[in-house]
């Protein structure tokens, strides 16, 4: 039995990773460490909470003593680190919170691992989950590869870039057995409705304006979250030590085109007259430092590990919409309380 620590497993991507590992690997004991911030929600993983190879631990990765004790107690064989502050707009209003969790929290985990593991033991693995946003913004052409220079523009991407650098530095300096992946924008079930796709699904259901930043001509490369979890599984088991892999959907969309597609699909699902949801589109003030375009070259993970997305964007979006429509209780829960205050501050309503 291996003890594996997954951080941030009550969040969006983490919950899909935890479910996959608990279900597929009965010989692993999965410890899910999560502080349950506004983004963490135990409802995301309620279906596996009683599995015999699963333990939830409520705790904060920035609490050094707590983390040191946890490592001492469970002698983890591997760490899959997803816990983070993850929303660009929040990083613009409160950058320090991103330094605390994403940089200092990662450092505290790295130090715990350094104390707990012998540097020569390559059976151990520290897997750091990162983002394509560390590479900054592309122009009209080109793709991010694993060797693209880091050039972060938002406090969020700067904090993730910093944590990536520290992971690499611990590999070089102390022999930490690590692997890093940089993934494009995810979408799918359990995505918190502050990010574009779930926010707009929520607003369409409730006939609220769809706030498109700037001219809407910003481009993102969208990947279904289940395909990200598949890639994480593969890299965790087959990825080479001290390597990084880019993960992407080969699926670029300008925001405004994606929003129009979403509106069409929502009209169908809600039996509304075609064109109804699109009337909610409202152009609003742009995000400061808004990156024009992200697009991933995922050929390395495809060539070396055989990974590629398993669903098309149309299929993934369809499944995502269906999930939100059948899980309105989940949406109601996460949009009560603090969410209202955030929404007013961000969108001035
Ligand atoms: P999320 O915001 O949905 O979830 C983050 C989770 O971390 C939450 O459960 C939260 O409670 C927990 N957390 C936050 N601070 C913590 C702390 N101090 N201690 C312990 N737990 C804490 O984020 P997500 O979208 O699931 O992203 C997960 C990871 O993947 C992040 O590292 C993010 O940078 C990365 N990533 C996200 C995307 C994306 O499109 N969402 C793309 C690429 C990479
Ligand atoms: P988001 O989901 O926040 O992801 P990221 O900023 O990490 O890429 O935003 C995706 C794109 O959608 C980005 O270009 C910003 C834009 N956007 C809007 O136009 N309106 C919104 O209300 C939000 C949240 C995002």
Tab-separated table of C-alpha atoms and ligand atoms in Angstrom:
chain	number	residue	atom	x	y	z
A	1	UNK	CA	0.000	0.000	0.000
A	2	UNK	CA	1.376	3.404	-0.970
A	3	UNK	CA	0.372	6.564	0.876
A	4	UNK	CA	-0.300	9.357	-1.603
A	5	UNK	CA	-1.022	12.946	-0.643
A	6	UNK	CA	-3.224	14.909	-3.034
A	7	UNK	CA	-3.586	18.590	-2.141
A	8	UNK	CA	-6.598	20.642	-3.235
A	9	UNK	CA	-8.722	17.543	-3.821
A	10	UNK	CA	-11.973	19.270	-2.863
A	11	UNK	CA	-11.563	21.789	-5.683
A	12	UNK	CA	-12.503	21.538	-9.338
A	13	UNK	CA	-9.649	19.563	-10.926
A	14	UNK	CA	-8.476	17.978	-7.665
A	15	UNK	CA	-11.846	16.312	-7.071
A	16	UNK	CA	-11.663	14.564	-10.459
A	17	UNK	CA	-8.082	13.470	-9.752
A	18	UNK	CA	-8.937	12.158	-6.274
A	19	UNK	CA	-11.926	10.208	-7.616
A	20	UNK	CA	-9.829	8.661	-10.384
A	21	UNK	CA	-7.019	7.596	-8.042
A	22	UNK	CA	-9.298	6.286	-5.266
A	23	UNK	CA	-11.331	4.289	-7.786
A	24	UNK	CA	-8.576	2.975	-10.039
A	25	UNK	CA	-5.836	2.251	-7.491
A	26	UNK	CA	-7.043	0.219	-4.499
A	27	UNK	CA	-3.380	-0.331	-3.569
A	28	UNK	CA	-2.944	3.412	-2.937
A	29	UNK	CA	-4.236	5.119	0.157
A	30	UNK	CA	-5.238	8.600	-0.964
A	31	UNK	CA	-5.012	11.420	1.585
A	32	UNK	CA	-6.891	14.454	0.311
A	33	UNK	CA	-5.581	17.584	2.044
A	34	UNK	CA	-7.714	20.663	1.501
A	35	UNK	CA	-8.305	23.870	3.467
A	36	UNK	CA	-11.881	24.092	2.112
A	37	UNK	CA	-11.609	27.699	0.986
A	38	UNK	CA	-14.522	29.188	-0.983
A	39	UNK	CA	-13.351	26.984	-3.897
A	40	UNK	CA	-13.196	23.723	-1.952
A	41	UNK	CA	-16.358	21.706	-1.547
A	42	UNK	CA	-16.717	18.222	-0.084
A	43	UNK	CA	-19.889	17.730	-2.145
A	44	UNK	CA	-17.539	17.411	-5.158
A	45	UNK	CA	-16.287	14.064	-3.842
A	46	UNK	CA	-19.209	12.883	-1.715
A	47	UNK	CA	-19.471	9.704	-3.825
A	48	UNK	CA	-16.087	8.363	-2.649
A	49	UNK	CA	-15.974	9.681	0.927
A	50	UNK	CA	-16.470	6.215	2.446
A	51	UNK	CA	-13.986	4.361	0.244
A	52	UNK	CA	-11.610	2.256	2.375
A	53	UNK	CA	-8.514	3.687	0.649
A	54	UNK	CA	-9.494	7.342	1.159
A	55	UNK	CA	-8.976	9.851	3.962
A	56	UNK	CA	-9.929	13.524	3.926
A	57	UNK	CA	-7.718	15.867	5.942
A	58	UNK	CA	-8.814	19.448	6.502
A	59	UNK	CA	-5.720	21.627	6.666
A	60	UNK	CA	-3.796	24.502	5.192
A	61	UNK	CA	-0.590	23.998	3.197
A	62	UNK	CA	0.744	27.269	4.624
A	63	UNK	CA	0.677	25.840	8.171
A	64	UNK	CA	4.256	24.631	8.520
A	65	UNK	CA	3.883	22.688	11.783
A	66	UNK	CA	0.697	21.000	10.656
A	67	UNK	CA	2.297	19.922	7.357
A	68	UNK	CA	5.475	18.657	9.056
A	69	UNK	CA	3.367	16.556	11.479
A	70	UNK	CA	1.218	15.201	8.660
A	71	UNK	CA	4.287	14.023	6.739
A	72	UNK	CA	5.770	12.509	9.909
A	73	UNK	CA	2.545	10.647	10.627
A	74	UNK	CA	1.836	9.213	7.177
A	75	UNK	CA	5.264	8.924	5.496
A	76	UNK	CA	3.879	9.802	2.051
A	77	UNK	CA	5.335	8.002	-0.950
A	78	UNK	CA	4.210	10.697	-3.357
A	79	UNK	CA	2.545	14.104	-3.506
A	80	UNK	CA	0.236	15.397	-6.237
A	81	UNK	CA	-0.015	19.109	-5.548
A	82	UNK	CA	-3.061	20.958	-6.839
A	83	UNK	CA	-4.005	23.224	-3.908
A	84	UNK	CA	-3.862	26.824	-5.044
A	85	UNK	CA	-5.655	30.088	-5.367
A	86	UNK	CA	-6.681	29.759	-9.000
A	87	UNK	CA	-8.707	32.729	-10.253
A	88	UNK	CA	-6.958	35.539	-12.159
A	89	UNK	CA	-9.544	38.198	-11.232
A	90	UNK	CA	-9.163	37.446	-7.522
A	91	UNK	CA	-5.377	37.649	-7.905
A	92	UNK	CA	-5.773	41.197	-9.220
A	93	UNK	CA	-7.685	42.272	-6.096
A	94	UNK	CA	-5.650	40.281	-3.560
A	95	UNK	CA	-2.221	39.283	-4.925
A	96	UNK	CA	-0.753	38.464	-1.493
A	97	UNK	CA	-3.245	35.641	-0.944
A	98	UNK	CA	-1.770	34.064	-4.100
A	99	UNK	CA	1.794	34.423	-2.841
A	100	UNK	CA	0.800	32.859	0.474
A	101	UNK	CA	-0.870	29.751	-0.897
A	102	UNK	CA	0.776	29.251	-4.280
A	103	UNK	CA	4.351	30.211	-3.399
A	104	UNK	CA	4.756	29.822	0.360
A	105	UNK	CA	2.362	26.870	0.581
A	106	UNK	CA	4.300	25.071	-2.167
A	107	UNK	CA	7.588	25.885	-0.394
A	108	UNK	CA	6.279	24.404	2.849
A	109	UNK	CA	5.319	21.192	1.039
A	110	UNK	CA	8.724	21.076	-0.651
A	111	UNK	CA	10.497	21.461	2.685
A	112	UNK	CA	8.352	18.727	4.242
A	113	UNK	CA	9.231	16.412	1.353
A	114	UNK	CA	12.922	17.303	1.602
A	115	UNK	CA	12.940	16.362	5.285
A	116	UNK	CA	10.883	13.221	4.773
A	117	UNK	CA	12.514	11.719	1.648
A	118	UNK	CA	16.091	10.669	0.900
A	119	UNK	CA	17.187	12.631	-2.170
A	120	UNK	CA	18.401	9.491	-3.935
A	121	UNK	CA	15.069	7.655	-3.629
A	122	UNK	CA	13.644	7.897	-7.134
A	123	UNK	CA	10.611	5.771	-6.197
A	124	UNK	CA	9.203	8.946	-4.613
A	125	UNK	CA	7.513	11.625	-6.696
A	126	UNK	CA	6.508	15.261	-6.156
A	127	UNK	CA	4.048	16.102	-8.926
A	128	UNK	CA	3.381	19.816	-9.260
A	129	UNK	CA	0.275	20.809	-11.227
A	130	UNK	CA	0.741	24.083	-13.061
A	131	UNK	CA	-0.783	26.176	-15.795
A	132	UNK	CA	0.038	27.387	-19.302
A	133	UNK	CA	-0.474	30.946	-17.998
A	134	UNK	CA	3.138	30.965	-16.727
A	135	UNK	CA	4.237	31.402	-20.377
A	136	UNK	CA	2.428	34.741	-20.663
A	137	UNK	CA	0.553	35.703	-23.803
A	138	UNK	CA	0.872	34.576	-27.416
A	139	UNK	CA	0.218	36.816	-30.410
A	140	UNK	CA	-1.995	35.682	-33.269
A	141	UNK	CA	0.246	32.681	-34.034
A	142	UNK	CA	2.533	30.170	-32.290
A	143	UNK	CA	2.096	27.657	-29.481
A	144	UNK	CA	3.535	27.240	-25.977
A	145	UNK	CA	6.078	24.407	-25.823
A	146	UNK	CA	7.897	23.074	-22.753
A	147	UNK	CA	10.866	25.319	-23.613
A	148	UNK	CA	8.911	28.560	-24.048
A	149	UNK	CA	10.376	31.148	-21.649
A	150	UNK	CA	8.256	32.012	-18.618
A	151	UNK	CA	6.690	35.461	-18.951
A	152	UNK	CA	3.754	35.698	-16.508
A	153	UNK	CA	1.507	38.768	-16.594
A	154	UNK	CA	-1.025	38.347	-13.767
A	155	UNK	CA	-0.363	37.926	-10.043
A	156	UNK	CA	-1.906	34.437	-10.413
A	157	UNK	CA	0.437	33.367	-13.203
A	158	UNK	CA	3.414	35.014	-11.483
A	159	UNK	CA	2.700	33.017	-8.314
A	160	UNK	CA	2.365	29.760	-10.289
A	161	UNK	CA	5.567	30.539	-12.231
A	162	UNK	CA	7.363	31.168	-8.961
A	163	UNK	CA	6.209	27.865	-7.498
A	164	UNK	CA	7.267	26.020	-10.687
A	165	UNK	CA	10.734	27.572	-10.367
A	166	UNK	CA	11.031	26.483	-6.743
A	167	UNK	CA	10.043	22.911	-7.606
A	168	UNK	CA	12.714	22.830	-10.316
A	169	UNK	CA	15.261	24.434	-7.984
A	170	UNK	CA	14.611	21.761	-5.338
A	171	UNK	CA	15.173	19.156	-8.056
A	172	UNK	CA	18.508	20.661	-9.069
A	173	UNK	CA	19.724	21.595	-5.585
A	174	UNK	CA	18.435	18.808	-3.359
A	175	UNK	CA	17.719	16.037	-5.857
A	176	UNK	CA	13.932	16.223	-5.390
A	177	UNK	CA	12.256	13.684	-7.703
A	178	UNK	CA	9.687	15.923	-9.364
A	179	UNK	CA	7.543	16.241	-12.436
A	180	UNK	CA	5.577	19.327	-13.545
A	181	UNK	CA	2.704	19.684	-15.977
A	182	UNK	CA	1.428	22.955	-17.444
A	183	UNK	CA	-2.148	22.649	-18.596
A	184	UNK	CA	-4.499	24.872	-20.568
A	185	UNK	CA	-7.949	26.091	-19.423
A	186	UNK	CA	-10.083	23.268	-18.023
A	187	UNK	CA	-13.875	23.057	-18.104
A	188	UNK	CA	-16.375	20.468	-16.885
A	189	UNK	CA	-18.464	19.389	-13.873
A	190	UNK	CA	-17.755	20.991	-10.470
A	191	UNK	CA	-16.106	24.093	-11.957
A	192	UNK	CA	-16.668	27.040	-9.617
A	193	UNK	CA	-18.980	29.618	-11.241
A	194	UNK	CA	-16.464	32.462	-11.165
A	195	UNK	CA	-14.656	31.130	-14.267
A	196	UNK	CA	-16.004	31.873	-17.739
A	197	UNK	CA	-17.915	28.698	-18.706
A	198	UNK	CA	-19.654	27.852	-15.392
A	199	UNK	CA	-20.331	31.534	-14.639
A	200	UNK	CA	-22.038	31.982	-17.984
A	201	UNK	CA	-24.046	28.736	-17.637
A	202	UNK	CA	-25.203	29.935	-14.213
A	203	UNK	CA	-26.105	33.397	-15.539
A	204	UNK	CA	-27.975	32.015	-18.557
A	205	UNK	CA	-30.057	29.770	-16.280
A	206	UNK	CA	-30.868	32.826	-14.151
A	207	UNK	CA	-31.328	35.299	-17.036
A	208	UNK	CA	-28.459	37.456	-15.825
A	209	UNK	CA	-26.071	39.475	-18.045
A	210	UNK	CA	-23.065	37.625	-19.534
A	211	UNK	CA	-20.118	39.960	-18.825
A	212	UNK	CA	-17.677	39.612	-21.746
A	213	UNK	CA	-14.404	41.394	-20.965
A	214	UNK	CA	-13.138	43.914	-23.545
A	215	UNK	CA	-13.936	43.049	-27.156
A	216	UNK	CA	-14.238	39.307	-26.410
A	217	UNK	CA	-11.456	38.492	-28.881
A	218	UNK	CA	-9.240	36.795	-26.317
A	219	UNK	CA	-8.374	33.187	-27.058
A	220	UNK	CA	-8.119	30.196	-24.721
A	221	UNK	CA	-7.373	26.507	-25.368
A	222	UNK	CA	-10.071	24.469	-23.588
A	223	UNK	CA	-9.643	20.955	-22.193
A	224	UNK	CA	-12.292	18.741	-20.576
A	225	UNK	CA	-11.339	18.210	-16.925
A	226	UNK	CA	-11.658	14.404	-17.157
A	227	UNK	CA	-9.004	14.453	-19.879
A	228	UNK	CA	-6.746	16.503	-17.607
A	229	UNK	CA	-7.239	13.919	-14.836
A	230	UNK	CA	-6.336	11.158	-17.340
A	231	UNK	CA	-3.172	13.038	-18.257
A	232	UNK	CA	-2.256	13.521	-14.579
A	233	UNK	CA	-2.667	9.779	-13.981
A	234	UNK	CA	-0.414	9.013	-16.945
A	235	UNK	CA	2.304	11.517	-16.063
A	236	UNK	CA	2.249	10.434	-12.418
A	237	UNK	CA	2.907	6.824	-13.430
A	238	UNK	CA	4.926	7.147	-16.639
A	239	UNK	CA	6.354	10.679	-16.758
A	240	UNK	CA	10.135	11.043	-16.528
A	241	UNK	CA	11.763	12.476	-13.445
A	242	UNK	CA	12.719	16.189	-13.684
A	243	UNK	CA	10.620	16.669	-16.834
A	244	UNK	CA	7.797	19.017	-17.626
A	245	UNK	CA	4.892	18.226	-19.946
A	246	UNK	CA	2.408	20.610	-21.535
A	247	UNK	CA	-1.215	19.445	-21.600
A	248	UNK	CA	-3.787	21.065	-23.894
A	249	UNK	CA	-6.980	20.470	-25.783
A	250	UNK	CA	-5.842	21.351	-29.344
A	251	UNK	CA	-8.984	23.443	-29.015
A	252	UNK	CA	-8.668	27.214	-29.340
A	253	UNK	CA	-11.710	29.455	-29.037
A	254	UNK	CA	-12.106	33.207	-29.025
A	255	UNK	CA	-14.195	34.017	-25.949
A	256	UNK	CA	-17.024	35.589	-27.917
A	257	UNK	CA	-17.353	32.580	-30.270
A	258	UNK	CA	-17.374	30.210	-27.314
A	259	UNK	CA	-20.004	32.313	-25.531
A	260	UNK	CA	-22.214	32.335	-28.648
A	261	UNK	CA	-21.930	28.529	-28.951
A	262	UNK	CA	-22.771	28.160	-25.266
A	263	UNK	CA	-25.814	30.426	-25.700
A	264	UNK	CA	-27.056	28.321	-28.636
A	265	UNK	CA	-26.670	25.079	-26.685
A	266	UNK	CA	-28.331	26.532	-23.586
A	267	UNK	CA	-31.312	27.730	-25.652
A	268	UNK	CA	-31.730	24.160	-26.940
A	269	UNK	CA	-31.418	22.604	-23.467
A	270	UNK	CA	-33.763	25.119	-21.826
A	271	UNK	CA	-36.265	25.009	-24.707
A	272	UNK	CA	-35.849	28.729	-25.270
A	273	UNK	CA	-36.335	30.435	-28.643
A	274	UNK	CA	-32.997	30.477	-30.524
A	275	UNK	CA	-31.221	33.792	-29.816
A	276	UNK	CA	-32.716	34.266	-26.332
A	277	UNK	CA	-29.542	33.635	-24.299
A	278	UNK	CA	-27.305	35.617	-26.699
A	279	UNK	CA	-29.325	38.719	-25.797
A	280	UNK	CA	-27.725	38.522	-22.354
A	281	UNK	CA	-24.220	39.149	-23.785
A	282	UNK	CA	-22.902	42.400	-22.300
A	283	UNK	CA	-19.475	43.832	-23.077
A	284	UNK	CA	-17.846	45.100	-19.891
A	285	UNK	CA	-14.586	46.740	-18.837
A	286	UNK	CA	-11.553	44.663	-19.756
A	287	UNK	CA	-9.463	42.721	-17.250
A	288	UNK	CA	-6.185	44.594	-16.534
A	289	UNK	CA	-3.155	42.820	-18.075
A	290	UNK	CA	-5.514	40.500	-19.997
A	291	UNK	CA	-3.481	37.862	-21.886
A	292	UNK	CA	-4.502	37.849	-25.542
A	293	UNK	CA	-4.040	34.200	-26.400
A	294	UNK	CA	-3.037	30.876	-24.853
A	295	UNK	CA	-2.455	27.771	-26.979
A	296	UNK	CA	-0.589	24.633	-26.009
A	297	UNK	CA	1.619	22.410	-28.103
A	298	UNK	CA	0.830	19.074	-26.443
A	299	UNK	CA	2.935	16.989	-28.826
A	300	UNK	CA	5.488	15.925	-26.174
A	301	UNK	CA	2.945	14.193	-23.909
A	302	UNK	CA	1.316	12.706	-26.995
A	303	UNK	CA	4.591	11.413	-28.463
A	304	UNK	CA	6.225	10.197	-25.231
A	305	UNK	CA	3.238	9.004	-23.193
A	306	UNK	CA	0.536	8.494	-25.822
A	307	UNK	CA	-1.955	10.952	-24.295
A	308	UNK	CA	-4.571	12.821	-26.279
A	309	UNK	CA	-8.004	14.216	-25.360
A	310	UNK	CA	-10.762	11.594	-25.375
A	311	UNK	CA	-13.730	13.868	-26.080
A	312	UNK	CA	-14.359	16.639	-28.590
A	313	UNK	CA	-15.218	20.111	-27.330
A	314	UNK	CA	-18.830	19.690	-28.478
A	315	UNK	CA	-19.149	16.463	-26.448
A	316	UNK	CA	-17.414	17.917	-23.384
A	317	UNK	CA	-19.499	21.085	-23.443
A	318	UNK	CA	-22.697	19.083	-23.830
A	319	UNK	CA	-21.782	16.891	-20.825
A	320	UNK	CA	-20.833	19.972	-18.819
A	321	UNK	CA	-24.128	21.760	-19.515
A	322	UNK	CA	-26.082	18.596	-18.673
A	323	UNK	CA	-24.171	18.284	-15.407
A	324	UNK	CA	-24.988	21.861	-14.362
A	325	UNK	CA	-28.631	21.470	-15.304
A	326	UNK	CA	-28.994	18.309	-13.241
A	327	UNK	CA	-26.950	19.644	-10.334
A	328	UNK	CA	-28.614	22.966	-9.662
A	329	UNK	CA	-28.514	22.218	-5.946
A	330	UNK	CA	-24.710	22.212	-6.159
A	331	UNK	CA	-24.846	25.561	-7.966
A	332	UNK	CA	-27.250	26.965	-5.358
A	333	UNK	CA	-24.943	25.867	-2.524
A	334	UNK	CA	-21.775	27.354	-3.980
A	335	UNK	CA	-23.437	30.604	-5.009
A	336	UNK	CA	-24.896	31.340	-1.589
A	337	UNK	CA	-22.951	33.212	1.096
A	338	UNK	CA	-19.586	34.710	0.109
A	339	UNK	CA	-20.262	34.350	-3.602
A	340	UNK	CA	-22.755	37.243	-3.592
A	341	UNK	CA	-20.172	39.634	-2.139
A	342	UNK	CA	-17.559	38.526	-4.672
A	343	UNK	CA	-20.020	38.970	-7.544
A	344	UNK	CA	-20.996	42.492	-6.495
A	345	UNK	CA	-17.371	43.534	-6.134
A	346	UNK	CA	-16.300	42.027	-9.469
A	347	UNK	CA	-19.277	42.941	-11.640
A	348	UNK	CA	-20.739	45.881	-9.718
A	349	UNK	CA	-24.258	44.599	-9.244
B	1	LIG	P1	-9.834	25.409	-7.477
B	1	LIG	O1	-9.710	26.840	-7.087
B	1	LIG	O2	-11.118	24.885	-7.993
B	1	LIG	O3	-9.423	24.478	-6.241
B	1	LIG	C1	-8.352	24.752	-5.408
B	1	LIG	C2	-8.479	23.874	-4.174
B	1	LIG	O4	-7.352	24.160	-3.321
B	1	LIG	C3	-9.734	24.164	-3.342
B	1	LIG	O5	-10.337	22.947	-2.955
B	1	LIG	C4	-9.209	24.922	-2.137
B	1	LIG	O6	-9.990	24.707	-0.962
B	1	LIG	C5	-7.815	24.342	-1.992
B	1	LIG	N1	-6.896	25.280	-1.324
B	1	LIG	C6	-6.719	26.595	-1.592
B	1	LIG	N2	-5.817	27.118	-0.743
B	1	LIG	C7	-5.408	26.107	0.056
B	1	LIG	C8	-4.478	26.028	1.124
B	1	LIG	N3	-3.802	27.104	1.539
B	1	LIG	N4	-4.281	24.834	1.721
B	1	LIG	C9	-4.967	23.729	1.316
B	1	LIG	N5	-5.881	23.766	0.322
B	1	LIG	C10	-6.085	24.937	-0.296
B	1	LIG	O7	-8.651	25.184	-8.524
B	1	LIG	P2	-8.588	24.236	-9.811
B	1	LIG	O8	-9.138	24.968	-10.970
B	1	LIG	O9	-9.103	22.907	-9.461
B	1	LIG	O10	-7.013	24.164	-10.011
B	1	LIG	C11	-6.239	23.164	-9.355
B	1	LIG	C12	-4.781	23.336	-9.762
B	1	LIG	O11	-4.642	23.222	-11.172
B	1	LIG	C13	-4.200	24.695	-9.375
B	1	LIG	O12	-2.877	24.497	-8.952
B	1	LIG	C14	-4.233	25.474	-10.691
B	1	LIG	O13	-3.209	26.444	-10.728
B	1	LIG	C15	-3.997	24.372	-11.697
B	1	LIG	N6	-4.575	24.596	-13.042
B	1	LIG	C16	-5.877	24.972	-13.183
B	1	LIG	C17	-6.407	25.131	-14.462
B	1	LIG	C18	-7.855	25.493	-14.676
B	1	LIG	O14	-8.269	25.729	-15.815
B	1	LIG	N7	-8.685	25.522	-13.650
B	1	LIG	C19	-5.593	24.931	-15.582
B	1	LIG	C20	-4.256	24.556	-15.382
B	1	LIG	C21	-3.762	24.388	-14.115
B	2	LIG	P1	-11.251	32.480	-16.871
B	2	LIG	O1	-12.261	31.403	-16.930
B	2	LIG	O2	-11.211	33.398	-15.698
B	2	LIG	O3	-9.823	31.766	-17.084
B	2	LIG	P2	-8.351	32.441	-17.333
B	2	LIG	O4	-8.403	33.882	-17.095
B	2	LIG	O5	-7.537	31.728	-16.315
B	2	LIG	O6	-8.019	32.090	-18.751
B	2	LIG	O7	-11.404	33.389	-18.164
B	2	LIG	C1	-11.360	32.818	-19.474
B	2	LIG	C2	-11.459	33.950	-20.467
B	2	LIG	O8	-12.757	34.561	-20.347
B	2	LIG	C3	-10.456	35.080	-20.212
B	2	LIG	O9	-10.043	35.611	-21.468
B	2	LIG	C4	-11.259	36.113	-19.458
B	2	LIG	C5	-12.667	35.962	-20.015
B	2	LIG	N1	-13.765	36.271	-19.075
B	2	LIG	C6	-14.778	37.153	-19.460
B	2	LIG	O10	-14.775	37.690	-20.594
B	2	LIG	N2	-15.770	37.432	-18.566
B	2	LIG	C7	-15.804	36.886	-17.318
B	2	LIG	O11	-16.735	37.204	-16.532
B	2	LIG	C8	-14.780	35.960	-16.940
B	2	LIG	C9	-14.769	35.321	-15.585
B	2	LIG	C10	-13.779	35.681	-17.866
